[in-house]
């Protein structure tokens, strides 16, 4: 089923914010020359949702929003510790955008799918 305008826009914002957050975490790990185990801790929670996102699984987006709250806490803490840290500011904006776009996408997409289900049942398909 095709997406509506609002859910399409939220979907694009979600993917862009996810990519920016992933790149920010990569840059942060590279900039501070962190050990490989920390790289995994920073990147694996974002990458583990990729298959579900590619399948457009709404439950995956819900869990991604839940996990993004941990990134939000870490990035806000970094912003208070290092007020001029541009990558942390970019990451904070990305994680807030990811959370809002993800929640709105799930809401709008679920409504679209529910309406399609009701109309297909009503038409006898």
mmCIF file of C-alpha atoms in Angstrom:
data_model
loop_
_atom_site.group_PDB
_atom_site.id
_atom_site.type_symbol
_atom_site.label_atom_id
_atom_site.label_comp_id
_atom_site.label_asym_id
_atom_site.label_seq_id
_atom_site.Cartn_x
_atom_site.Cartn_y
_atom_site.Cartn_z
ATOM 1 C CA UNK A 1 0.000 0.000 0.000
ATOM 2 C CA UNK A 2 1.272 3.452 -0.871
ATOM 3 C CA UNK A 3 1.954 6.022 1.804
ATOM 4 C CA UNK A 4 0.010 9.231 2.258
ATOM 5 C CA UNK A 5 1.668 12.628 2.054
ATOM 6 C CA UNK A 6 2.137 13.140 5.796
ATOM 7 C CA UNK A 7 3.506 9.675 6.431
ATOM 8 C CA UNK A 8 5.819 9.955 3.406
ATOM 9 C CA UNK A 9 7.291 13.191 4.719
ATOM 10 C CA UNK A 10 7.712 11.732 8.218
ATOM 11 C CA UNK A 11 9.335 8.626 6.694
ATOM 12 C CA UNK A 12 11.899 10.736 4.825
ATOM 13 C CA UNK A 13 12.670 12.790 7.938
ATOM 14 C CA UNK A 14 13.035 9.594 9.941
ATOM 15 C CA UNK A 15 15.553 8.071 7.529
ATOM 16 C CA UNK A 16 17.563 11.298 7.222
ATOM 17 C CA UNK A 17 17.688 11.734 10.996
ATOM 18 C CA UNK A 18 18.688 8.079 11.453
ATOM 19 C CA UNK A 19 21.533 8.472 8.944
ATOM 20 C CA UNK A 20 22.743 11.724 10.525
ATOM 21 C CA UNK A 21 22.686 10.168 13.997
ATOM 22 C CA UNK A 22 24.592 7.126 12.740
ATOM 23 C CA UNK A 23 27.201 9.358 11.072
ATOM 24 C CA UNK A 24 27.474 11.510 14.195
ATOM 25 C CA UNK A 25 28.101 8.427 16.323
ATOM 26 C CA UNK A 26 30.710 7.211 13.813
ATOM 27 C CA UNK A 27 32.436 10.597 13.862
ATOM 28 C CA UNK A 28 32.365 10.699 17.655
ATOM 29 C CA UNK A 29 33.902 7.232 17.980
ATOM 30 C CA UNK A 30 36.555 8.019 15.372
ATOM 31 C CA UNK A 31 37.357 11.485 16.775
ATOM 32 C CA UNK A 32 38.020 10.162 20.285
ATOM 33 C CA UNK A 33 39.746 6.988 18.987
ATOM 34 C CA UNK A 34 37.524 4.720 21.031
ATOM 35 C CA UNK A 35 38.153 0.964 21.294
ATOM 36 C CA UNK A 36 36.166 -1.348 19.051
ATOM 37 C CA UNK A 37 33.855 -2.502 21.841
ATOM 38 C CA UNK A 38 32.676 1.086 22.374
ATOM 39 C CA UNK A 39 32.123 1.393 18.606
ATOM 40 C CA UNK A 40 29.800 -1.597 18.862
ATOM 41 C CA UNK A 41 27.956 -0.139 21.838
ATOM 42 C CA UNK A 42 27.459 3.152 19.993
ATOM 43 C CA UNK A 43 26.513 1.791 16.567
ATOM 44 C CA UNK A 44 24.896 -1.609 17.058
ATOM 45 C CA UNK A 45 21.705 -0.260 18.673
ATOM 46 C CA UNK A 46 21.097 1.851 15.554
ATOM 47 C CA UNK A 47 22.106 -0.795 13.037
ATOM 48 C CA UNK A 48 20.067 -3.587 14.622
ATOM 49 C CA UNK A 49 16.855 -1.841 13.531
ATOM 50 C CA UNK A 50 17.879 -1.549 9.875
ATOM 51 C CA UNK A 51 16.256 -4.808 8.635
ATOM 52 C CA UNK A 52 12.923 -3.928 10.236
ATOM 53 C CA UNK A 53 13.094 -0.387 8.890
ATOM 54 C CA UNK A 54 13.711 -1.714 5.393
ATOM 55 C CA UNK A 55 10.633 -3.976 5.758
ATOM 56 C CA UNK A 56 8.631 -0.982 7.041
ATOM 57 C CA UNK A 57 7.732 -2.773 10.275
ATOM 58 C CA UNK A 58 5.946 -0.274 12.527
ATOM 59 C CA UNK A 59 6.944 -2.109 15.699
ATOM 60 C CA UNK A 60 10.587 -1.648 14.699
ATOM 61 C CA UNK A 61 10.079 2.098 14.479
ATOM 62 C CA UNK A 62 8.467 2.128 17.913
ATOM 63 C CA UNK A 63 11.453 0.313 19.418
ATOM 64 C CA UNK A 64 13.867 2.578 17.540
ATOM 65 C CA UNK A 65 12.196 5.590 19.159
ATOM 66 C CA UNK A 66 12.506 3.934 22.556
ATOM 67 C CA UNK A 67 16.226 3.234 22.046
ATOM 68 C CA UNK A 68 16.815 6.744 20.693
ATOM 69 C CA UNK A 69 15.998 8.102 24.148
ATOM 70 C CA UNK A 70 19.289 6.633 25.386
ATOM 71 C CA UNK A 71 21.133 8.536 22.672
ATOM 72 C CA UNK A 72 19.245 11.670 23.690
ATOM 73 C CA UNK A 73 20.374 11.328 27.310
ATOM 74 C CA UNK A 74 24.005 10.733 26.298
ATOM 75 C CA UNK A 75 24.046 13.630 23.836
ATOM 76 C CA UNK A 76 22.427 16.119 26.220
ATOM 77 C CA UNK A 77 24.937 15.077 28.868
ATOM 78 C CA UNK A 78 27.742 15.684 26.353
ATOM 79 C CA UNK A 79 26.308 19.104 25.486
ATOM 80 C CA UNK A 80 26.282 20.143 29.137
ATOM 81 C CA UNK A 81 29.823 18.821 29.674
ATOM 82 C CA UNK A 82 31.207 20.392 26.476
ATOM 83 C CA UNK A 83 28.932 23.325 25.572
ATOM 84 C CA UNK A 84 30.612 24.141 22.244
ATOM 85 C CA UNK A 85 30.638 20.582 20.898
ATOM 86 C CA UNK A 86 29.115 20.894 17.393
ATOM 87 C CA UNK A 87 28.850 17.129 16.683
ATOM 88 C CA UNK A 88 26.931 16.655 19.945
ATOM 89 C CA UNK A 89 24.556 19.471 18.988
ATOM 90 C CA UNK A 90 24.014 17.941 15.547
ATOM 91 C CA UNK A 91 23.421 14.543 17.123
ATOM 92 C CA UNK A 92 20.922 16.018 19.584
ATOM 93 C CA UNK A 93 18.943 17.652 16.791
ATOM 94 C CA UNK A 94 19.086 14.390 14.821
ATOM 95 C CA UNK A 95 17.868 12.251 17.730
ATOM 96 C CA UNK A 96 15.009 14.646 18.522
ATOM 97 C CA UNK A 97 14.032 14.668 14.842
ATOM 98 C CA UNK A 98 14.293 10.873 14.723
ATOM 99 C CA UNK A 99 12.026 10.483 17.743
ATOM 100 C CA UNK A 100 9.365 12.930 16.579
ATOM 101 C CA UNK A 101 9.383 11.738 12.950
ATOM 102 C CA UNK A 102 9.299 8.114 14.085
ATOM 103 C CA UNK A 103 6.350 8.583 16.384
ATOM 104 C CA UNK A 104 4.407 10.602 13.837
ATOM 105 C CA UNK A 105 5.202 8.100 11.071
ATOM 106 C CA UNK A 106 3.954 5.187 13.156
ATOM 107 C CA UNK A 107 0.789 7.057 14.045
ATOM 108 C CA UNK A 108 -0.022 8.166 10.502
ATOM 109 C CA UNK A 109 1.028 4.917 8.839
ATOM 110 C CA UNK A 110 -0.982 2.797 11.287
ATOM 111 C CA UNK A 111 -4.022 4.946 10.593
ATOM 112 C CA UNK A 112 -3.534 4.484 6.822
ATOM 113 C CA UNK A 113 -3.150 0.719 7.167
ATOM 114 C CA UNK A 114 -6.191 0.499 9.445
ATOM 115 C CA UNK A 115 -8.307 2.470 6.973
ATOM 116 C CA UNK A 116 -7.129 0.270 4.114
ATOM 117 C CA UNK A 117 -7.985 -2.823 6.129
ATOM 118 C CA UNK A 118 -11.453 -1.552 6.939
ATOM 119 C CA UNK A 119 -12.126 -0.568 3.329
ATOM 120 C CA UNK A 120 -10.923 -3.945 2.005
ATOM 121 C CA UNK A 121 -13.162 -5.761 4.484
ATOM 122 C CA UNK A 122 -16.078 -3.524 3.569
ATOM 123 C CA UNK A 123 -15.584 -4.142 -0.148
ATOM 124 C CA UNK A 124 -15.483 -7.918 0.346
ATOM 125 C CA UNK A 125 -11.879 -8.499 -0.711
#
